[in-house]
mmCIF file of C-alpha atoms in Angstrom:
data_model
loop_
_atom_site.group_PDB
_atom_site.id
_atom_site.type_symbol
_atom_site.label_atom_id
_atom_site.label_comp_id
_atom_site.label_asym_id
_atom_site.label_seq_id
_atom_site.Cartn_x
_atom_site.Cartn_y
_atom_site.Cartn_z
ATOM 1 C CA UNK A 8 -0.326 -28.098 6.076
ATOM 2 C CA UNK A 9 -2.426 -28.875 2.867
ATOM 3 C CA UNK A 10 -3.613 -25.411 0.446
ATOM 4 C CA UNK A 11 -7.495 -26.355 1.642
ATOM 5 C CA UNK A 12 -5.893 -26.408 5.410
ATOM 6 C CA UNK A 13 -3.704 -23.186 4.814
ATOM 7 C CA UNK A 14 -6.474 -21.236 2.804
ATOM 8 C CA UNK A 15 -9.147 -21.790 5.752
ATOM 9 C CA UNK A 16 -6.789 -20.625 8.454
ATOM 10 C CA UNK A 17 -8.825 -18.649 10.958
ATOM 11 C CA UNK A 18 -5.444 -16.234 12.081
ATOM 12 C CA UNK A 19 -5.729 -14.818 8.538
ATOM 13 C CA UNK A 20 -8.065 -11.978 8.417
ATOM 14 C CA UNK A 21 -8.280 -9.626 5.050
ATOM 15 C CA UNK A 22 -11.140 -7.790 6.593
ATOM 16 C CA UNK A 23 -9.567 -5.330 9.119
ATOM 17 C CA UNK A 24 -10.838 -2.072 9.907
ATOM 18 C CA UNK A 25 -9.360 1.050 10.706
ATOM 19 C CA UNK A 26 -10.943 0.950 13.603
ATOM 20 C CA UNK A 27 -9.498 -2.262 15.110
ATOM 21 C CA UNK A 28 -6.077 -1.478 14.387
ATOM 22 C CA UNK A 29 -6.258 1.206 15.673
ATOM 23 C CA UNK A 30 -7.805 -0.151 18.710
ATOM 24 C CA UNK A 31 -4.591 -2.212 18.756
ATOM 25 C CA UNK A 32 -2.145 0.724 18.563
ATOM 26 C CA UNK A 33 -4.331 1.674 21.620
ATOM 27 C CA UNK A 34 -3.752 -1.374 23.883
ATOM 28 C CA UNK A 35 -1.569 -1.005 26.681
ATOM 29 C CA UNK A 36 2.113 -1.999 25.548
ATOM 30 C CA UNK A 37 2.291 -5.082 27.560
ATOM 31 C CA UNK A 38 -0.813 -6.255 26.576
ATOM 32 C CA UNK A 39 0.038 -5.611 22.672
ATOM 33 C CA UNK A 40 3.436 -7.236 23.116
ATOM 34 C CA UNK A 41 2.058 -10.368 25.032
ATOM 35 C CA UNK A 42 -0.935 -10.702 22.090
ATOM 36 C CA UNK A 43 1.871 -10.480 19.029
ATOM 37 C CA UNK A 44 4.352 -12.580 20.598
ATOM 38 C CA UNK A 45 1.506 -14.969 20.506
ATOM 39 C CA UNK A 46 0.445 -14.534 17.247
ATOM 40 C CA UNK A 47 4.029 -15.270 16.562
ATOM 41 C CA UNK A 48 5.017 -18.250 18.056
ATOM 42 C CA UNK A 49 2.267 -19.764 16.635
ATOM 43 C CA UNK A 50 3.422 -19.176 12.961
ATOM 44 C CA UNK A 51 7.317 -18.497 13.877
ATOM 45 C CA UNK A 52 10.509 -19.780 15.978
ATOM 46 C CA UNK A 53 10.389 -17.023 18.373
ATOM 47 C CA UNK A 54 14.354 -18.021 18.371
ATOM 48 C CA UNK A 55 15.400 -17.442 14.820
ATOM 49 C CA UNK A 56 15.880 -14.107 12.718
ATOM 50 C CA UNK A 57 16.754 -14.245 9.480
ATOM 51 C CA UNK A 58 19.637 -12.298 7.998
ATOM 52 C CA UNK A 59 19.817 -10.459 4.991
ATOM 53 C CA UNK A 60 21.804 -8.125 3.197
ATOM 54 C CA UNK A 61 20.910 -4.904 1.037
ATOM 55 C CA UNK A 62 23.352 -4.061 -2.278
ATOM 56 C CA UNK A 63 22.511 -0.771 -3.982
ATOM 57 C CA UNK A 64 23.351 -1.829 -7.382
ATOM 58 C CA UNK A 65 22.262 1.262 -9.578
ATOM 59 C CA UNK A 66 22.593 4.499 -7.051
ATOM 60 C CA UNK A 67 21.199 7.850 -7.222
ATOM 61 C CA UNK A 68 20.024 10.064 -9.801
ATOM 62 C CA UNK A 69 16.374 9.019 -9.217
ATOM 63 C CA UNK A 70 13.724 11.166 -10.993
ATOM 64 C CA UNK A 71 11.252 10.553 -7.876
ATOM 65 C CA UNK A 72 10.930 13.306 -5.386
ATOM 66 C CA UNK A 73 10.429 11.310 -2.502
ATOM 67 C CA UNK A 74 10.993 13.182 0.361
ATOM 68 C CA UNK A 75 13.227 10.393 2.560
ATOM 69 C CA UNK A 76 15.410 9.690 -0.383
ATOM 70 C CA UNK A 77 19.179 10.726 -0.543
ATOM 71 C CA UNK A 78 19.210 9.117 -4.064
ATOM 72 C CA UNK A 79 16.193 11.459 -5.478
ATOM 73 C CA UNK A 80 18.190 14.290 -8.052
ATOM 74 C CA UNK A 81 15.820 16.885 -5.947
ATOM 75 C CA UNK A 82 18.038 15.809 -3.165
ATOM 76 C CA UNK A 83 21.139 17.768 -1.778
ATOM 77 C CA UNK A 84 22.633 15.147 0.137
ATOM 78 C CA UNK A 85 25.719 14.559 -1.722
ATOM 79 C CA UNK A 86 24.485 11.261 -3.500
ATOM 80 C CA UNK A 87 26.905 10.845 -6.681
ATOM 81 C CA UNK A 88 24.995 9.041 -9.261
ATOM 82 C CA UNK A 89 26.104 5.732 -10.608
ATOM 83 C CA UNK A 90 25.560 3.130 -13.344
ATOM 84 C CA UNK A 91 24.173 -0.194 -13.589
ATOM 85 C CA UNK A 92 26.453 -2.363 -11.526
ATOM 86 C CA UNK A 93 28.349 -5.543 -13.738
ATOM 87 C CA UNK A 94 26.632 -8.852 -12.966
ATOM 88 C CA UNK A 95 30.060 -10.453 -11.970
ATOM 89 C CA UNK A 96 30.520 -7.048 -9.609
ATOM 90 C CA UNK A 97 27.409 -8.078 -7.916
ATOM 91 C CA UNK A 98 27.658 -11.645 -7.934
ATOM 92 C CA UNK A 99 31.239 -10.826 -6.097
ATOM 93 C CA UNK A 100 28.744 -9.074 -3.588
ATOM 94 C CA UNK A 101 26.367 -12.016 -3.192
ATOM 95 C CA UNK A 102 29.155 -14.570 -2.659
ATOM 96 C CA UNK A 103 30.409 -11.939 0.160
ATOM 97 C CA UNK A 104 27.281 -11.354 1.777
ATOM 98 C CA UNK A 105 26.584 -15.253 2.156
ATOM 99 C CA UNK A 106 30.548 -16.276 3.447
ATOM 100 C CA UNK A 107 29.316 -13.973 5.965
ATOM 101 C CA UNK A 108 26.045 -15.876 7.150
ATOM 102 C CA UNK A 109 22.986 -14.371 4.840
ATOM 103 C CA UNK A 110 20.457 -15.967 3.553
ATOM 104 C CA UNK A 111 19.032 -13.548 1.961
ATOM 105 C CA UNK A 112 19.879 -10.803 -0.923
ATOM 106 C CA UNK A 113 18.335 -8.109 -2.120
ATOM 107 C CA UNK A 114 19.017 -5.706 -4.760
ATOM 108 C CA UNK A 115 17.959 -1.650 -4.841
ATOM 109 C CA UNK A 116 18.502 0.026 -8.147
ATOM 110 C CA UNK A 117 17.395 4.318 -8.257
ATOM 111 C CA UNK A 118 15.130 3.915 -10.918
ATOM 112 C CA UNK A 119 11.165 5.217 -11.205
ATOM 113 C CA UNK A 120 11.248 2.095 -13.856
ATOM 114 C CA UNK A 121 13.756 -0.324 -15.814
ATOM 115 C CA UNK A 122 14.669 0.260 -19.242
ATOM 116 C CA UNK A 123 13.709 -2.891 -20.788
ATOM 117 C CA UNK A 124 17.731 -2.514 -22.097
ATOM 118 C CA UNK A 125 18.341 -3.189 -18.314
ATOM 119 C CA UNK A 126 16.624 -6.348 -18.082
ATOM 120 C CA UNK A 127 18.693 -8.499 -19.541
ATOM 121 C CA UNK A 128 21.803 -7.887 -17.475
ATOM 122 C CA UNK A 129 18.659 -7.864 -14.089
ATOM 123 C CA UNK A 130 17.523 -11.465 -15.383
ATOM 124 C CA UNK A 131 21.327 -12.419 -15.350
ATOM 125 C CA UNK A 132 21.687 -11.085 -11.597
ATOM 126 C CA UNK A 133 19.137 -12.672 -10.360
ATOM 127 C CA UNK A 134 19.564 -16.076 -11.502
ATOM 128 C CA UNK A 135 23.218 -15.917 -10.455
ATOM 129 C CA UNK A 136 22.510 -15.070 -7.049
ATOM 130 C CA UNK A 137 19.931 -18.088 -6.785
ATOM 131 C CA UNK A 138 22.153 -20.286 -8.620
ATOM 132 C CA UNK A 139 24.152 -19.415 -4.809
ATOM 133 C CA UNK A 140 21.631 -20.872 -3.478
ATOM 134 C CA UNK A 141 20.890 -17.463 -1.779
ATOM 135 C CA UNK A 142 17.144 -16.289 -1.610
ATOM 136 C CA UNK A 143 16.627 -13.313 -3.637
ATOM 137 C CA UNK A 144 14.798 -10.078 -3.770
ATOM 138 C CA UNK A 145 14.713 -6.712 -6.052
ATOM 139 C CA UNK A 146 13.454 -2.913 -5.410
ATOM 140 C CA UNK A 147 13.864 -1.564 -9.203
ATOM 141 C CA UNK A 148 10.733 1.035 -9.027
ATOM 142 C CA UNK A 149 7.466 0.380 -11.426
ATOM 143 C CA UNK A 150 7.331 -2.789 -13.348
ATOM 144 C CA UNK A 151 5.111 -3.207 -16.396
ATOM 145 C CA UNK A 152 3.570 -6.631 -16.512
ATOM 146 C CA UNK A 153 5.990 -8.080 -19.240
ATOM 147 C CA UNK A 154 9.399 -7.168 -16.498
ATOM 148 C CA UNK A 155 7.454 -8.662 -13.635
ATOM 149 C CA UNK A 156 7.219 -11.661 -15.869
ATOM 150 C CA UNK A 157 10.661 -11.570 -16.906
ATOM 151 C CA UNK A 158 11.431 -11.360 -13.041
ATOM 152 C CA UNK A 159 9.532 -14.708 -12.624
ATOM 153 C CA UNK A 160 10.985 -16.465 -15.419
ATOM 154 C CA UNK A 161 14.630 -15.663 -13.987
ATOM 155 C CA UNK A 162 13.663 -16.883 -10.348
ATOM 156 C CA UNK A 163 13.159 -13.864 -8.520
ATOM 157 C CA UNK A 164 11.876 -14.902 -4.933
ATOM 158 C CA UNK A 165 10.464 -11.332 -3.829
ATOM 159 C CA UNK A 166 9.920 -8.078 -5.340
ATOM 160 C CA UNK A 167 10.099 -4.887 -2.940
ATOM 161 C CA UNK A 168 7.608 -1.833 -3.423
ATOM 162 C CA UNK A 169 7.218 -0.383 -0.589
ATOM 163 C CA UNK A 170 3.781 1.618 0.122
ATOM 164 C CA UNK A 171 5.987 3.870 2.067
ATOM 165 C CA UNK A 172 2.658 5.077 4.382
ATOM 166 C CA UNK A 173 -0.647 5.857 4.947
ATOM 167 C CA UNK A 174 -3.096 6.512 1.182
ATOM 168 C CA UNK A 175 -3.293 10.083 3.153
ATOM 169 C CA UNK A 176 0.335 10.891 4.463
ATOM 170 C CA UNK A 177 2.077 9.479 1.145
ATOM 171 C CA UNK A 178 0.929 12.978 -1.084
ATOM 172 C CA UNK A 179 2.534 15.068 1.200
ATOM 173 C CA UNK A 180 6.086 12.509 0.943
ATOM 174 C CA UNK A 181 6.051 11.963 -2.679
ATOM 175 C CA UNK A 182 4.186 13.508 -5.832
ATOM 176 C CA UNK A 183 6.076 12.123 -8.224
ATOM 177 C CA UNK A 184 3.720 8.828 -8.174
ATOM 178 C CA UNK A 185 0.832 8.213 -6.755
ATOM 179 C CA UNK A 186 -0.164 5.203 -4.245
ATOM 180 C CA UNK A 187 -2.530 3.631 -6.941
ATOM 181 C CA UNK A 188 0.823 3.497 -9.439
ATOM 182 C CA UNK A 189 2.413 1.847 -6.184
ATOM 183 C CA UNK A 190 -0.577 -0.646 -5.994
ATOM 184 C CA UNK A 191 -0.273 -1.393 -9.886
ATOM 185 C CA UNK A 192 3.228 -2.319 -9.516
ATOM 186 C CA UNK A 193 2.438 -4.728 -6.851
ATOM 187 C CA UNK A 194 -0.368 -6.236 -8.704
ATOM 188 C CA UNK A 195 1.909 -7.004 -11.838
ATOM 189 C CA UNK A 196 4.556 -8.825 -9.312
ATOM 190 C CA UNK A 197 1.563 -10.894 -7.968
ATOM 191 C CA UNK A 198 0.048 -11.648 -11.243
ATOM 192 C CA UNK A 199 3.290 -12.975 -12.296
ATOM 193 C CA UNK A 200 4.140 -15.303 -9.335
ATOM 194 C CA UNK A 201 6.742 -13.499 -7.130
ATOM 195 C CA UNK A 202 5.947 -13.047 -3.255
ATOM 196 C CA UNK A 203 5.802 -9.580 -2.811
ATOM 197 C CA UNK A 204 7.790 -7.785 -0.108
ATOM 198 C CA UNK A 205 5.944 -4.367 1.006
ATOM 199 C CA UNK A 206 6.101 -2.258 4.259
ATOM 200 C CA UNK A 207 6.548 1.518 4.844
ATOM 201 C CA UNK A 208 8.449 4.039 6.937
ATOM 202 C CA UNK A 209 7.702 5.566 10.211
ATOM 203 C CA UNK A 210 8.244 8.550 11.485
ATOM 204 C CA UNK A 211 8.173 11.039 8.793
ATOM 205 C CA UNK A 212 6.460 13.323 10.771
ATOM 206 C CA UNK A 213 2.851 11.616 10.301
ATOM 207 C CA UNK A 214 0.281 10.601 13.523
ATOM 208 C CA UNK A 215 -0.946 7.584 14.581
ATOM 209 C CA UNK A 216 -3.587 7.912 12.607
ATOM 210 C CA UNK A 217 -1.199 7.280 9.341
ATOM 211 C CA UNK A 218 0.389 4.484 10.882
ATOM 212 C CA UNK A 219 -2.742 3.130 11.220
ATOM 213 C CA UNK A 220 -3.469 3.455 7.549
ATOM 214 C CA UNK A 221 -0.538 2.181 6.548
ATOM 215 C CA UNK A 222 -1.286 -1.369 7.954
ATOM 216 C CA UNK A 223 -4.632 -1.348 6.914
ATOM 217 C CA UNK A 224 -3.632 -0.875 3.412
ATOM 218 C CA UNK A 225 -1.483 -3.800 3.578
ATOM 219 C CA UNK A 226 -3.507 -6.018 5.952
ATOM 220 C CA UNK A 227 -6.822 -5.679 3.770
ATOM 221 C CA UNK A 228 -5.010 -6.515 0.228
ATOM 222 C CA UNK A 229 -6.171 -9.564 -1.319
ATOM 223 C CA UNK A 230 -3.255 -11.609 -0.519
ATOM 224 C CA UNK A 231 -1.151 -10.160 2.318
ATOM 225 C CA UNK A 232 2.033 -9.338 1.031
ATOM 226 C CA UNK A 233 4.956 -12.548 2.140
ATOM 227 C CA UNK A 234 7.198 -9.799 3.404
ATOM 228 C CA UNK A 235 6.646 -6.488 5.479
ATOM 229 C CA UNK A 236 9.720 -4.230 6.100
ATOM 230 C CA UNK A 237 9.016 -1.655 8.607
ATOM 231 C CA UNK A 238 11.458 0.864 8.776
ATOM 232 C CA UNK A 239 12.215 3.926 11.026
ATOM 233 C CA UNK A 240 12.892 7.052 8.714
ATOM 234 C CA UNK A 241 16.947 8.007 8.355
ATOM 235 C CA UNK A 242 17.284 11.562 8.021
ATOM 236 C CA UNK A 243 19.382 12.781 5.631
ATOM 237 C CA UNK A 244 20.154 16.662 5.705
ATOM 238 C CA UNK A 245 19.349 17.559 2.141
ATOM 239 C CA UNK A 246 16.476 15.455 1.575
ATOM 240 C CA UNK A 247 12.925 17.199 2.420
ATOM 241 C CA UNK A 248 12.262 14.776 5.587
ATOM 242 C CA UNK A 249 15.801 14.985 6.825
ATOM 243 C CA UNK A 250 16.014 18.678 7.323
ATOM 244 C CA UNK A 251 12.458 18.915 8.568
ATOM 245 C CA UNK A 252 13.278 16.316 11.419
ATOM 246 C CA UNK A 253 16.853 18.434 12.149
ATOM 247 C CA UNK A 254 14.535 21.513 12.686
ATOM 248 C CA UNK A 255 11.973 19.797 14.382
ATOM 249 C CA UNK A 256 13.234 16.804 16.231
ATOM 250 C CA UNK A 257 10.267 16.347 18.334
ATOM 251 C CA UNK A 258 8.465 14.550 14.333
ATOM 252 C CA UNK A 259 10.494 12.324 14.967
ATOM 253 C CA UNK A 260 8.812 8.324 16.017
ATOM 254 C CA UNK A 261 9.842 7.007 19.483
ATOM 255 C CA UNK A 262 11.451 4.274 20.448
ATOM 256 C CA UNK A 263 7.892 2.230 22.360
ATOM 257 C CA UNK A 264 5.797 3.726 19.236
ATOM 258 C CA UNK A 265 8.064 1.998 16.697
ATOM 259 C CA UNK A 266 7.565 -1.291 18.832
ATOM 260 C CA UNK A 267 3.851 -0.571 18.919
ATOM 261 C CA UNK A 268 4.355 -0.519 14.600
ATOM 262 C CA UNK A 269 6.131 -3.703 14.251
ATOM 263 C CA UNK A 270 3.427 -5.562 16.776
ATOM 264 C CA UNK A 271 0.409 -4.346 14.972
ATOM 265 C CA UNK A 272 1.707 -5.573 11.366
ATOM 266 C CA UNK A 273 2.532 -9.121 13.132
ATOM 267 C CA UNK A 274 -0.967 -9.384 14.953
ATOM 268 C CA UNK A 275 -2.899 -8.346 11.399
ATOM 269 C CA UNK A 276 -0.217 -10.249 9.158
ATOM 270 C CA UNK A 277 0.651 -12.896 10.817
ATOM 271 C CA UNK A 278 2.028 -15.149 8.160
ATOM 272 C CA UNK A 279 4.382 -12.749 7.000
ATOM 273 C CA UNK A 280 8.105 -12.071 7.654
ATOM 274 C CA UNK A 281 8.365 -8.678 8.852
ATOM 275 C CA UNK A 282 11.223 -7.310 8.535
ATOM 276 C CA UNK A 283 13.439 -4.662 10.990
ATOM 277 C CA UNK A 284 14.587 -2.991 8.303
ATOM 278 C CA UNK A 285 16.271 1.175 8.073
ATOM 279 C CA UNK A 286 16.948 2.593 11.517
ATOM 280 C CA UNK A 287 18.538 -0.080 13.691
ATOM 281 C CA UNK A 288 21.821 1.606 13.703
ATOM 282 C CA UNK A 289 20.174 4.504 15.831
ATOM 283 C CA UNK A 290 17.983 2.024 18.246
ATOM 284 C CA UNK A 291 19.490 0.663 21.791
ATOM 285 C CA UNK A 292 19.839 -3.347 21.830
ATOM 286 C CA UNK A 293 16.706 -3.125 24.025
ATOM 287 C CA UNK A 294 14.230 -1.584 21.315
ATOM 288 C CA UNK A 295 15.857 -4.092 18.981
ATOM 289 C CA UNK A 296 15.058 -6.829 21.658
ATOM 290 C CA UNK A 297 11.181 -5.587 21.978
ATOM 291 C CA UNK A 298 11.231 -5.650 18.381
ATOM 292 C CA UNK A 299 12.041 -9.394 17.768
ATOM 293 C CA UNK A 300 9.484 -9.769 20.520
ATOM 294 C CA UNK A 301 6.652 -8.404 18.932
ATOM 295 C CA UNK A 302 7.399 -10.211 15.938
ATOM 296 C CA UNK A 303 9.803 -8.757 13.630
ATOM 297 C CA UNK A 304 11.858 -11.929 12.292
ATOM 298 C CA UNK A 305 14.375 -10.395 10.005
ATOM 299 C CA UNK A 306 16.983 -7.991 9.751
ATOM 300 C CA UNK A 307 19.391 -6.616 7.425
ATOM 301 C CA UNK A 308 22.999 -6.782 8.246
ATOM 302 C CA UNK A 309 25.705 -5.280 7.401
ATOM 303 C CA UNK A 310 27.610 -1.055 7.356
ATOM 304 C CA UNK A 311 25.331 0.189 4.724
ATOM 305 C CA UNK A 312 21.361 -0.237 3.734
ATOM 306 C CA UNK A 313 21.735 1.459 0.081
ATOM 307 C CA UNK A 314 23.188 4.848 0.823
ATOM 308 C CA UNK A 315 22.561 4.914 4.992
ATOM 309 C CA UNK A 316 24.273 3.968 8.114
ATOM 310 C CA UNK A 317 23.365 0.368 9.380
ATOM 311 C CA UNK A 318 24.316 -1.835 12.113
ATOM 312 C CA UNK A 319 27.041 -4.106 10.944
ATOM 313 C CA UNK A 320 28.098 -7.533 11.477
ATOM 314 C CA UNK A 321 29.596 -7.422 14.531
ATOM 315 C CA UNK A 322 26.707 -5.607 16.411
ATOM 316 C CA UNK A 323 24.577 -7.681 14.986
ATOM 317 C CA UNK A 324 26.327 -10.966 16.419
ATOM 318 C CA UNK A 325 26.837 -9.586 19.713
ATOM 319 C CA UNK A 326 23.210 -8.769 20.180
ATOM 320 C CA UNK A 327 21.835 -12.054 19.212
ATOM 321 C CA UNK A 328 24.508 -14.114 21.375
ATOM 322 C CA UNK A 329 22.834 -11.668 24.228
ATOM 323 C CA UNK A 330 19.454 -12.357 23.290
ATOM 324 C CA UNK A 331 20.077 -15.972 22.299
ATOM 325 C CA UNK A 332 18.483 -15.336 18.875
ATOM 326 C CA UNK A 333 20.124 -17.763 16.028
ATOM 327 C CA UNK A 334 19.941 -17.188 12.221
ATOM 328 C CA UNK A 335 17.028 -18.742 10.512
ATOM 329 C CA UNK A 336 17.757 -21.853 8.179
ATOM 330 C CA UNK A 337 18.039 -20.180 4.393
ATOM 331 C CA UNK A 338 14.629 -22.836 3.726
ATOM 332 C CA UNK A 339 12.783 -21.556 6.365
ATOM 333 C CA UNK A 340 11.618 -17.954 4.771
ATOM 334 C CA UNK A 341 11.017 -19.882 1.507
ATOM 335 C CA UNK A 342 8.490 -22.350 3.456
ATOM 336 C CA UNK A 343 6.814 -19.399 5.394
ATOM 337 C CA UNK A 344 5.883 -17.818 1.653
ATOM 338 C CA UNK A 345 4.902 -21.085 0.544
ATOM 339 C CA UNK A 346 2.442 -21.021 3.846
ATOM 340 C CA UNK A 347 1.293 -17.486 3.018
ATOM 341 C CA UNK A 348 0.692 -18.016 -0.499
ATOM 342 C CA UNK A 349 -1.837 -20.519 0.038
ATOM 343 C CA UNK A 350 -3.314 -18.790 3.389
ATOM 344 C CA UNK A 351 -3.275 -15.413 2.426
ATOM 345 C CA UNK A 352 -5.254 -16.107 -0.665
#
């Protein structure tokens, strides 16, 4: 499609209220699924997922509070803090990751901000793992305008900065930052020319009502971010959220209200890859399977997501020779931001 073609595309709405997603949320679940397997198949292959993999490459010791996080130092959970990981370490990684079918990499480092000493040795990551010809993406906390640039000039594809939930849930998760400092950050990754990758977690204990914020925030920005994780919350005994959920299980998101997540962010974003991110390794093959449905496209594989339990390789390949799902071609996601870049302006 031309820009003038993709920019005037009628499926991309920035005006959504909270009032019609949450009309949405409402719908009865057949009737959402059949609506955002629509809305996908006519931006998507329905068939093809694409595969990533998640390296924690600076862990723990993060001054953030947030109350999900095994990494944060007001954590308990037994997270042993590390360094900054060698660039031939995680290049070793990379090269690992794609001998085993991803096309995608992307890189977590504990951090409320870089050090601009760290951005040198980030700058060499990151063009090493394109030079792979692997497509790339970063969670490093705040940026300042000059590191997003940086980040750009080295060839990062996508920068990760999660919203994490709802402008009125995310006070009561994290109070360390605020959701405007969030916003900033994603501003300064847009500004400089990277697609931006930003979802949330569910099931932290917050209603509908949150979940329904959480979308909206992301479906009414200016340009809808390229990539939307959505994950279901791990809990982690010594976090905050982990031992609330162990006292009070019933907080915790089911399986058809996850779904309901995932097909809301594909109807109101519908040129972006969302992505089934945190939580597979606790959801039954047939969640997964009404996931991909209503429109999720990508997953992480792999035995670990940073510090938590995931799937693995092997599950992973089982399920999609049972579900007949195939790995996306590594050009594919590139096009798709391409698509969204121009439409979602």
């Amino acid at each position: 499609m031309s820009m003038g073609v993709e920019m005037t595309d009628p499926a991309v709405r920035h005006d959504w209220t909270r009032d019609e997603i949450a009309a949405l949320f409402d719908l009865p679940f057949t009737e959402l699924l059949f609506r955002a397997a629509t809305v996908h198949r006519a931006h998507h292959a329905p068939d093809q997922v694409q595969l990533c993999t998640l390296l924690s490459i600076k862990t723990g010791g993060c001054p953030e509070d947030c109350g999900y996080c095994a990494q944060s130092v007001k954590a308990d959970a037994g997270v042993e803090a590390t360094k900054l990981m060698d660039v031939q370490a995680v290049l070793q990684r990379a090269a690992e990751a794609k001998d085993a079918g991803s096309q995608r990499f992307c890189m977590g480092a504990a951090w409320r901000n870089p050090k601009d000493r760290d951005m040198p040795r980030i700058v060499e990551i990151v063009k090493g793992v394109r030079a792979m010809g692997l497509e790339t993406c970063m969670t490093l906390g705040m940026l300042t305008p000059g590191q997003a640039e940086m980040l750009a000039e080295a060839g990062l594809d996508y920068y990760n900065h999660n919203i994490d939930s709802s402008p009125e849930y995310y006070e009561r998760v994290i109070t360390t930052r605020t959701m405007a400092d969030r916003l900033d950050t994603l501003g300064h990754v847009r500004a400089a020319g990277i697609n931006v990758c930003s979802g949330g977690i569910v099931g932290m204990g917050e209603t509908r009502a949150d979940r329904v914020g959480f979308v909206h925030t992301l479906a009414t920005l200016e340009r809808h971010p390229e990539s939307v994780p959505v994950n279901a919350l791990v809990p982690v005994r010594g976090t905050v959220l982990g031992d609330m959920l162990a006292d009070t299980p019933m907080a915790k998101i089911d399986d058809i209200e996850f779904v309901r997540t995932v097909a809301v962010a594909r109807i109101t974003m519908p040129l972006s890859m969302v992505r089934l991110s945190a939580g597979r390794e606790s959801m039954s093959e047939a969640t997964q399977a009404l996931a991909f449905l209503a429109g999720a496209n990508s997953i992480f594989t792999g035995d670990r997501l940073l510090t938590a339990p995931n799937a693995g390789d092997d599950a992973d390949g089982a399920l999609f020779a049972r579900l007949g799902l195939t790995p996306m071609a590594a050009e594919e996601p590139m096009r798709a931001a391409r698509a969204c870049a121009g439409a979602c302006a």
